[in-house]
Coordinates of C-alpha atoms and ligand atoms in Angstrom, one line a residue:
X7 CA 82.7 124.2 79.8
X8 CA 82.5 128.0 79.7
X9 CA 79.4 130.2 80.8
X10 CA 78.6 134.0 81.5
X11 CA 81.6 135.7 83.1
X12 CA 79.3 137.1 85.5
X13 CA 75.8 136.8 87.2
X14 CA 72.7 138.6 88.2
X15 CA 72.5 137.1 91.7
X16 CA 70.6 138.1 95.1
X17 CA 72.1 136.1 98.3
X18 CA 68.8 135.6 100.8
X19 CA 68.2 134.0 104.3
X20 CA 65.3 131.8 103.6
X21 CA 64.1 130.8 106.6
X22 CA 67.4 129.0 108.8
X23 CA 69.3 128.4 105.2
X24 CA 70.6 130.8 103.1
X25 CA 70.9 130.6 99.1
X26 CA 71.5 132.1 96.3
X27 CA 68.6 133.6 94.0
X28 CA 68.7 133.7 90.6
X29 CA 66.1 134.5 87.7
X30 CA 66.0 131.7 85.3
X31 CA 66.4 133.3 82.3
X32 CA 69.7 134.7 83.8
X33 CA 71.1 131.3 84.0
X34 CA 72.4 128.9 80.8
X35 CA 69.5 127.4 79.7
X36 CA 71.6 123.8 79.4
X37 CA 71.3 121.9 82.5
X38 CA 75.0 121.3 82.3
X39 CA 76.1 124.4 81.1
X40 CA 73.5 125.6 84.3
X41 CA 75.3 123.1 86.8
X42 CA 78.9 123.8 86.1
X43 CA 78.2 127.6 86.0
X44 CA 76.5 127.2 89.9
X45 CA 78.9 125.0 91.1
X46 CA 81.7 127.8 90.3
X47 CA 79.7 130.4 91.6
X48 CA 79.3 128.4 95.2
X49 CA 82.8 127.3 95.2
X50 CA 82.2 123.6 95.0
X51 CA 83.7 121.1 95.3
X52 CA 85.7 121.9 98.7
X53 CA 84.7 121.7 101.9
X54 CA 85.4 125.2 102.7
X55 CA 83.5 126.5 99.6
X56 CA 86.6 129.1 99.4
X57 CA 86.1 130.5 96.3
X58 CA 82.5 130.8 96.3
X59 CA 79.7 132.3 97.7
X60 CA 78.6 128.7 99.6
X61 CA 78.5 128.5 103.5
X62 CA 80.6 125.1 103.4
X63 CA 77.3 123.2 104.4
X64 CA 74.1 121.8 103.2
X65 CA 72.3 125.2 104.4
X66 CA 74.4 127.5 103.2
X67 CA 74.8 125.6 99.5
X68 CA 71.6 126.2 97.8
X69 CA 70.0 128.0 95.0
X70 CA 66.8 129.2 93.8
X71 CA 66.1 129.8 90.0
X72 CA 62.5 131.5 89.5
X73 CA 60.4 132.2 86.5
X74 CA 57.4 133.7 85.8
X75 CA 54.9 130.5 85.7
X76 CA 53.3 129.4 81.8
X77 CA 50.4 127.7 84.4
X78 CA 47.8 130.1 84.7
X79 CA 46.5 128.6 88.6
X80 CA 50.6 130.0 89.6
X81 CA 52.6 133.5 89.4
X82 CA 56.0 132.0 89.4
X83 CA 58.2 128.6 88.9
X84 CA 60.8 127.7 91.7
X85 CA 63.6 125.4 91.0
X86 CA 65.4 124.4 93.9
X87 CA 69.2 123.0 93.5
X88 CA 71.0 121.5 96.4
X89 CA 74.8 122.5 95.3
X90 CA 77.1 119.9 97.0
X91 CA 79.7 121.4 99.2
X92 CA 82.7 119.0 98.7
X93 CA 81.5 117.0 95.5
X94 CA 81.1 118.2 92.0
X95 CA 77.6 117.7 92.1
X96 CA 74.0 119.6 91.8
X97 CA 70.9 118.2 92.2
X98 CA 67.1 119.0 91.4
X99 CA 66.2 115.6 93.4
X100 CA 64.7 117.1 96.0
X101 CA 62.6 120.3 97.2
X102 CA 63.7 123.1 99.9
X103 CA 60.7 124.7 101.9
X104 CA 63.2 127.3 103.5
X105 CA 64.7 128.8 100.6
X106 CA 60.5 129.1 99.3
X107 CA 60.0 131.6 101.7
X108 CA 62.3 133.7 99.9
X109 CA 60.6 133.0 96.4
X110 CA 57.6 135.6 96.5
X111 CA 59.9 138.4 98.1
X112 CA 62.4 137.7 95.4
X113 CA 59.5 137.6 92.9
X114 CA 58.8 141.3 93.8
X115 CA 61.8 142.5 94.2
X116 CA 62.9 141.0 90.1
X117 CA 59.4 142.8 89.4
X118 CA 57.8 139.2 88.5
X119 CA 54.8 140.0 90.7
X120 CA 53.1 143.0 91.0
X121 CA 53.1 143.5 94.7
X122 CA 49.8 144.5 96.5
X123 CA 49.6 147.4 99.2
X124 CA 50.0 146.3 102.3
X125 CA 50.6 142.2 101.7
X126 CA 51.2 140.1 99.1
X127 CA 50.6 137.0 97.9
X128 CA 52.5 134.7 95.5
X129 CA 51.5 131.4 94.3
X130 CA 54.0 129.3 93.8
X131 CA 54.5 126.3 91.8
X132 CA 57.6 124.2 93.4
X133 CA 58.8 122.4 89.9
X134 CA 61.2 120.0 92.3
X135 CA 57.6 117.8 93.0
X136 CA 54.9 119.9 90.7
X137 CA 53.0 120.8 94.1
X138 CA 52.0 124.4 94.5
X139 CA 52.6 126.7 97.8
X140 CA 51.6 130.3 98.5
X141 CA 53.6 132.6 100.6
X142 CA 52.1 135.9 101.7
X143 CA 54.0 138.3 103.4
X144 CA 54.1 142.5 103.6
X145 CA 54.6 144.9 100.9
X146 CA 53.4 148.4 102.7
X147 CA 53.5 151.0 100.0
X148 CA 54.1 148.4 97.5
X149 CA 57.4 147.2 98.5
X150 CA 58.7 144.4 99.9
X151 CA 59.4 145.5 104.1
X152 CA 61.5 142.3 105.8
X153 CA 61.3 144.1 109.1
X154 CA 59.1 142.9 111.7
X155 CA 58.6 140.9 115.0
X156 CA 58.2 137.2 113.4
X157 CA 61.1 134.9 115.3
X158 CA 62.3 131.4 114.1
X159 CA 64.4 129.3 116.2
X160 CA 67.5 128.8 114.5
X161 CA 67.5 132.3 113.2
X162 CA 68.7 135.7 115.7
X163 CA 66.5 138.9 116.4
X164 CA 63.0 139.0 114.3
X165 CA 61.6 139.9 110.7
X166 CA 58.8 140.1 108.9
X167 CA 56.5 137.1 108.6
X168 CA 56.7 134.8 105.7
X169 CA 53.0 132.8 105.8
X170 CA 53.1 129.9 103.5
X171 CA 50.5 127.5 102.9
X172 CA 50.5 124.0 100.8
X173 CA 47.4 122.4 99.3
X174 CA 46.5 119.0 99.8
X175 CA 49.8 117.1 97.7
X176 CA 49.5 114.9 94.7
X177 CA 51.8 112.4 95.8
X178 CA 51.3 109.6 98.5
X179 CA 51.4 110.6 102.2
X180 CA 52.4 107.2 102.6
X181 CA 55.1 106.1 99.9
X182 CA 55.2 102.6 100.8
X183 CA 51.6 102.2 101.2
X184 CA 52.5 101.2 105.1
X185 CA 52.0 103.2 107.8
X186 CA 55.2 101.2 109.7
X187 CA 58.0 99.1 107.8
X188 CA 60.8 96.7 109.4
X189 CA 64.1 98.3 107.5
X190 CA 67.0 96.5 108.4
X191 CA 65.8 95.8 111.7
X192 CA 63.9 98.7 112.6
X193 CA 60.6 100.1 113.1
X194 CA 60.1 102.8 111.0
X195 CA 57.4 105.2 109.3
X196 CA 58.0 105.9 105.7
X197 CA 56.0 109.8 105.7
X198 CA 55.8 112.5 102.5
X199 CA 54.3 115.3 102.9
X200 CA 56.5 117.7 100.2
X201 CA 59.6 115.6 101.7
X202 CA 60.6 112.4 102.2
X203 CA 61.3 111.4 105.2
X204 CA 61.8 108.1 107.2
X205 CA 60.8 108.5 111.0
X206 CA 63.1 106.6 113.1
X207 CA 62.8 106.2 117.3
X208 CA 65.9 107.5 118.5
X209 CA 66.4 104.6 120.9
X210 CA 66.4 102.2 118.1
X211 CA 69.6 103.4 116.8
X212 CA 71.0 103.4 120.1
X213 CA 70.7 107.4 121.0
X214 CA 68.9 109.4 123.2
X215 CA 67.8 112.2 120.4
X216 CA 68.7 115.0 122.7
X217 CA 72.2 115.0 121.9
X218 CA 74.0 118.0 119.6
X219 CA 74.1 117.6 115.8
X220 CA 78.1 117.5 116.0
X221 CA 77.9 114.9 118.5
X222 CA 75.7 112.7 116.3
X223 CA 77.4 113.4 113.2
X224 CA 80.9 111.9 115.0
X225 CA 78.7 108.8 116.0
X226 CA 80.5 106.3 113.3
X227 CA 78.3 103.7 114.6
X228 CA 75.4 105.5 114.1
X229 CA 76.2 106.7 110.8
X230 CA 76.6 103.3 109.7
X231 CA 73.0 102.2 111.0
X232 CA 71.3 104.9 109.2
X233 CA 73.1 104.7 106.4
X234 CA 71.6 101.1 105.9
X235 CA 68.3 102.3 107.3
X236 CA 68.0 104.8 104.3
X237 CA 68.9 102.6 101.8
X238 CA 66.5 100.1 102.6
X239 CA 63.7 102.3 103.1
X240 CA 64.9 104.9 99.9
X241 CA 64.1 101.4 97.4
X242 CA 60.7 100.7 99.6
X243 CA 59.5 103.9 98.7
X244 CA 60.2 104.1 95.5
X245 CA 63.1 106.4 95.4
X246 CA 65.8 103.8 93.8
X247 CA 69.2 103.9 94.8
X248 CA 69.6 107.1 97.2
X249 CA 73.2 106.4 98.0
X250 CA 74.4 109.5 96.6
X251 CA 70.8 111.7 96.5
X252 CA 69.7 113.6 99.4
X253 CA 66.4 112.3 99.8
X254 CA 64.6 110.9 102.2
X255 CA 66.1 112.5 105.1
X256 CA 65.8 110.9 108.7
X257 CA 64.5 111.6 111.6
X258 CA 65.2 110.6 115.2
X259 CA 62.3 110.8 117.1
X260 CA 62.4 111.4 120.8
X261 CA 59.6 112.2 123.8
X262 CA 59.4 116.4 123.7
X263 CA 61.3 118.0 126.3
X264 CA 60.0 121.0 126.0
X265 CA 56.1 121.2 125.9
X266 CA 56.0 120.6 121.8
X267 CA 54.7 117.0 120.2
X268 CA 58.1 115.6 119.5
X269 CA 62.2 115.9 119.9
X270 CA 63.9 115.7 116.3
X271 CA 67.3 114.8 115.2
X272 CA 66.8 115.3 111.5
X273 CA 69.4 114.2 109.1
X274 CA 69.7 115.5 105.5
X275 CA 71.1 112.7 104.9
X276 CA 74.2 112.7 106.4
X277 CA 74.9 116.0 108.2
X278 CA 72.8 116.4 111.0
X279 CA 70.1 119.5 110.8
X280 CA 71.2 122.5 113.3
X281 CA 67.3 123.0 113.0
X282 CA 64.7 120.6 110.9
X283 CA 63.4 121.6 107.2
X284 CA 60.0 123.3 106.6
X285 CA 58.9 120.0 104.4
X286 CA 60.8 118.1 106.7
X287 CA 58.5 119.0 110.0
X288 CA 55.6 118.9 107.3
X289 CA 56.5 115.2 106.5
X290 CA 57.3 114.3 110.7
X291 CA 53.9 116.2 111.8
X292 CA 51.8 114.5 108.9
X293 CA 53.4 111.0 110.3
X294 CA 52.8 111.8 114.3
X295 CA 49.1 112.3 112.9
X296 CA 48.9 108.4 111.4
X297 CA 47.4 106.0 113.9
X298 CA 49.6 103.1 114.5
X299 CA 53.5 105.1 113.3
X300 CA 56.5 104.7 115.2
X301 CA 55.8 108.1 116.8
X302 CA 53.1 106.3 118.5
X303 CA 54.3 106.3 122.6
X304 CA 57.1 109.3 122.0
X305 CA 54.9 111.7 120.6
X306 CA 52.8 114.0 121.9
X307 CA 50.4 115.2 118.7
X308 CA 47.9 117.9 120.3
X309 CA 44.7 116.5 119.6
X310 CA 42.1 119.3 119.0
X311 CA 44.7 121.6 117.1
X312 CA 46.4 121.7 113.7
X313 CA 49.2 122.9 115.2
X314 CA 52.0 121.1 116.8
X315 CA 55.1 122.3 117.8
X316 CA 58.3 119.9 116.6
X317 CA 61.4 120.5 118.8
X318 CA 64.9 120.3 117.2
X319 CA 68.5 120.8 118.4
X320 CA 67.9 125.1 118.1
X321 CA 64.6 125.5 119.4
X322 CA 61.4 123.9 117.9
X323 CA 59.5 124.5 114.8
X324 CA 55.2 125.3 114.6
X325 CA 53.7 123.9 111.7
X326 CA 49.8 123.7 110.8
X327 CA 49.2 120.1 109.2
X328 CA 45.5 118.8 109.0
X329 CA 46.0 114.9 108.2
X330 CA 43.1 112.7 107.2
X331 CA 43.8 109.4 108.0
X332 CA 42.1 107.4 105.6
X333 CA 39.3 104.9 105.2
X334 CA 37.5 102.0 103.4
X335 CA 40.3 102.0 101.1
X336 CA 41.1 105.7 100.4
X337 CA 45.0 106.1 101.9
X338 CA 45.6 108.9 104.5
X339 CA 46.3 112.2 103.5
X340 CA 47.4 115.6 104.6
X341 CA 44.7 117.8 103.4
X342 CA 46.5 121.5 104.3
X343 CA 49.7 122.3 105.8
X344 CA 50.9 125.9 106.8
X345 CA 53.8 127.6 108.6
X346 CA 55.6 130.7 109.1
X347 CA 59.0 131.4 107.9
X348 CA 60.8 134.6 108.2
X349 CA 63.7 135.4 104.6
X350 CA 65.6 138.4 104.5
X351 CA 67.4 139.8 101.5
X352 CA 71.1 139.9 102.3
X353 CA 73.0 141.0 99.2
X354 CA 72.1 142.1 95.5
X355 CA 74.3 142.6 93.2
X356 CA 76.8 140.4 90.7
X357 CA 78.6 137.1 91.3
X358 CA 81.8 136.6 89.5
X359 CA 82.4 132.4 89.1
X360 CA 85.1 130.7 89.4
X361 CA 87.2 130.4 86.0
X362 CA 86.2 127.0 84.1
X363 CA 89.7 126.1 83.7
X364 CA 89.8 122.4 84.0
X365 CA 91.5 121.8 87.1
X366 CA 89.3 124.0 89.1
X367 CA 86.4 121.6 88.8
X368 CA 88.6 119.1 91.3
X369 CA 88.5 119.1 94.6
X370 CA 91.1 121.0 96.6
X371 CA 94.0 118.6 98.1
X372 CA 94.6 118.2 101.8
X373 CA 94.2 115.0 104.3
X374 CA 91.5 114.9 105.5
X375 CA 88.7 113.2 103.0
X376 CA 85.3 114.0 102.1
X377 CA 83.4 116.3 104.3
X378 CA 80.2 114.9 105.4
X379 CA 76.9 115.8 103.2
Ligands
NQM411 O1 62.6 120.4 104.4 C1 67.3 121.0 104.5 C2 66.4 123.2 104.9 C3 66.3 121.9 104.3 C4 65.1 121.5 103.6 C5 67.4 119.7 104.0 C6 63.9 122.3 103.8 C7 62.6 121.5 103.9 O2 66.3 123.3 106.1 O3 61.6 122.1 103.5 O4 63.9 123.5 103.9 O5 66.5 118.9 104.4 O6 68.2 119.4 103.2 O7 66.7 124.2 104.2

C-alpha cells in the first residue's frame, strides 16, 4: 500500500500520554490506506517503535485526527486511534480522554477555532462514542499560552490548565444493567462513564493494589486471572469478543493510602497504567458513587463533594463526577463529569513514514516474543 511520502504532523503531551496530531484532511481518506500510513509513521509493529515516532508503549502510541465538525452543537471532530506498539494493528475501538486535552489547543493552533482573548473554549465532539466534551483553556492575546502553574501527577513541573467538561453520556452507566456481576468467580462492577471499565477488588485477584505497574505486569498468575475476568465481563456488557481490543480496561481497587477515595491499579488491558486514563477515573469515580458496587468497603467516595481524588501508582487523579443513582426504574446515571488536564505542544513540523515496502509491515526478529499491550 503506498500513501503520502510525508506528513503534516504536531507531536503533543496530552495530559500523561503523548500522541501524534494530525488534521484529517491531511491523512488518506481510506481507513486502510489511513492505518497503514500511521502505523509507518509510529514505527509499528516492534516493541521498540524504532523507526517511528511511537514511545514503545500504549501512552506514547496514539494519534489524534481532528476536523472541523458538520454538527452545528460542536467546533471540531476527534478521532482517536490507539496504534499498537508490537502488532500491526490500529484501532478506533475505543476513546482517549488524555490526548482530548490536546484537541482544542491543536484546534487553534491548525486555525480550526477562532481563539478568544484570554480563554478559549472548544466543543468537542469525540467520534470514538459520539459523546461531546468541552475543553477550555488560555489563549492571552489570542494565542494558545501552555505555560502555567496547573500540575498532574504523572507529568513533571506545571502548565497551563486544560478544563474539560462531559455532558451527561448517551450510553449506559451501567452496561450490564447490574450494578455487581460474578465473572469467573469474582465480584465485579461493570462501570461506563466515556470508558469501559470493569472494577475489580485487588484482594480478589490475589494482590494488594499498592504494588508498582512493572511488578504487576510480571505477575503471570495474575495476568491469567484478569485475562479471563475481561473476557467474561467484555461479552456481559456487550462488547463481543475483546480478546484482541483494548476495551474495557481493569481496575484493581484498593483502600486509599493517601487521603483520596480509592487506590487504582488500572490495566489497559494488559500493560499496567503508570497513572490511570481521564475516562478511566470517570468510569471508577461514577462506579464508587453506585450503592451496592464492589468499591463498597475499600472506598472512600467524599460524600458532600463532586470531587474525589483516585490514587494511582504516580500520584492520584481529581475528577468532578455527579452520579445519579437511579430510581423507580430509570438506571443510574452520571449527569456531569469534569477534570483538569494539562497538554503541551512538543514538536511541529513533518513526519517522514516508514517506506511501504512489504517486509517492513512485519515485526522485527529477535527472541523474546510479543511485548505486552
Ligand atoms: O481513559 C489509556 C490514557 C488512556 C486512556 C488507556 C485515557 C482515558 O491514559 O481517558 O486517557 O486507557 O488506554 O491515555
Amino acid at each position: 500500500m503506498t500513501g503520502p511520502a510525508e506528513v503534516r504532523c504536531m507531536l503533543m503531551r496530552g495530559g500523561t500520554s503523548r500522541g501524534a496530531y494530525f488534521l484529517a484532511d491531511d491523512l488518506p481518506a481510506d481507513t486502510a490506506a489511513r492505518d497503514d500510513l500511521l502505523l509507518r509513521v509510529m514505527g509499528s509493529p516492534d516493541p521498540r517503535q524504532i523507526d517511528g515516532i511511537g514511545g514503545a508503549h500504549p501512552l506514547t502510541s496514539k494519534v489524534a485526527v481532528v476536523s472541523v465538525s458538520d454538527d452545528p452543537e460542536v467546533d471540531v471532530d476527534y478521532l482517536f486511534l490507539q496504534v499498537a506498539v508490537d502488532r500491526p494493528e490500529v484501532s478506533d475501538r475505543q476513546n482517549c480522554g488524555n490526548l482530548l486535552a490536546g484537541v482544542g489547543p491543536f484546534a487553534v493552533e491548525r486555525g480550526l477555532v477562532a481563539p478568544g482573548d484570554g480563554e478559549t473554549s472548544v466543543r468537542i465532539r469525540m467520534l470514538n462514542t459520539g459523546e461531546p466534551a468541552v475543553a477550555t483553556f488560555p489563549t492571552p492575546g489570542g494565542r494558545v499560552d501552555y505555560t502555567g502553574d496547573a500540575e498532574i501527577s504523572g507529568v513533571p513541573g506545571s502548565a497551563a490548565p486544560v478544563g474539560i467538561r462531559f455532558p451527561q453520556g448517551s450510553r449506559p452507566l451501567l452496561p450490564t444493567g447490574n450494578v455487581r456481576d460474578t465473572v469467573a468467580g469474582t465480584s465485579v462492577t461493570c462501570v461506563d462513564n466515556g470508558m469501559p471499565t470493569v472494577l475489580i477488588p485487588a484482594s480478589a485477584v490475589q494482590v494488594t493494589g499498592y504494588e508498582e505497574p512493572e511488578d504487576l505486569e510480571k505477575d503471570r498468575a495474575l495476568a491469567g486471572r484478569l485475562r479471563e475476568i475481561r473476557l467474561t465481563a467484555g461479552r456481559l456488557m456487550g462488547l463481543g469478543d475483546v480478546d484482541s481490543t483494548t476495551v474495557p480496561k481493569l481496575s484493581l481497587l484498593a483502600p486509599p493510602r493517601h487521603g483520596g477515595a480509592v487506590t487504582t491499579r488500572t490495566f489497559i488491558p494488559v500493560r499496567c497504567h503508570t497513572s490511570i486514563g481521564v475516562l478511566g477515573a470517570a468510569s471508577v469515580a461514577a462506579g464508587l458513587r453506585l450503592p451496592g458496587g464492589v468499591g463498597e468497603g475499600i472506598a472512600r467516595p467524599p460524600a458532600r463533594s463532586d470531587r474525589m481524588r483516585i490514587e494511582h501508582p504516580t500520584g492520584f487523579l481529581d475528577i468532578d463526577t455527579r452520579v445519579d443513582p437511579g430510581s423507580d426504574g430509570s438506571p443510574p446515571a452520571a449527569r456531569r463529569t469534569a477534570v483538569v488536564r494539562t497538554a503541551r505542544k512538543l514538536f511541529d513540523g513533518t513526519v517522514f513514514p516508514r517506506s511501504a515496502a512489504p517486509a517492513a509491515a512485519r515485526p522485527l526478529g529477535g527472541n523474546d516474543g510479543p511485548a505486552p499491550r
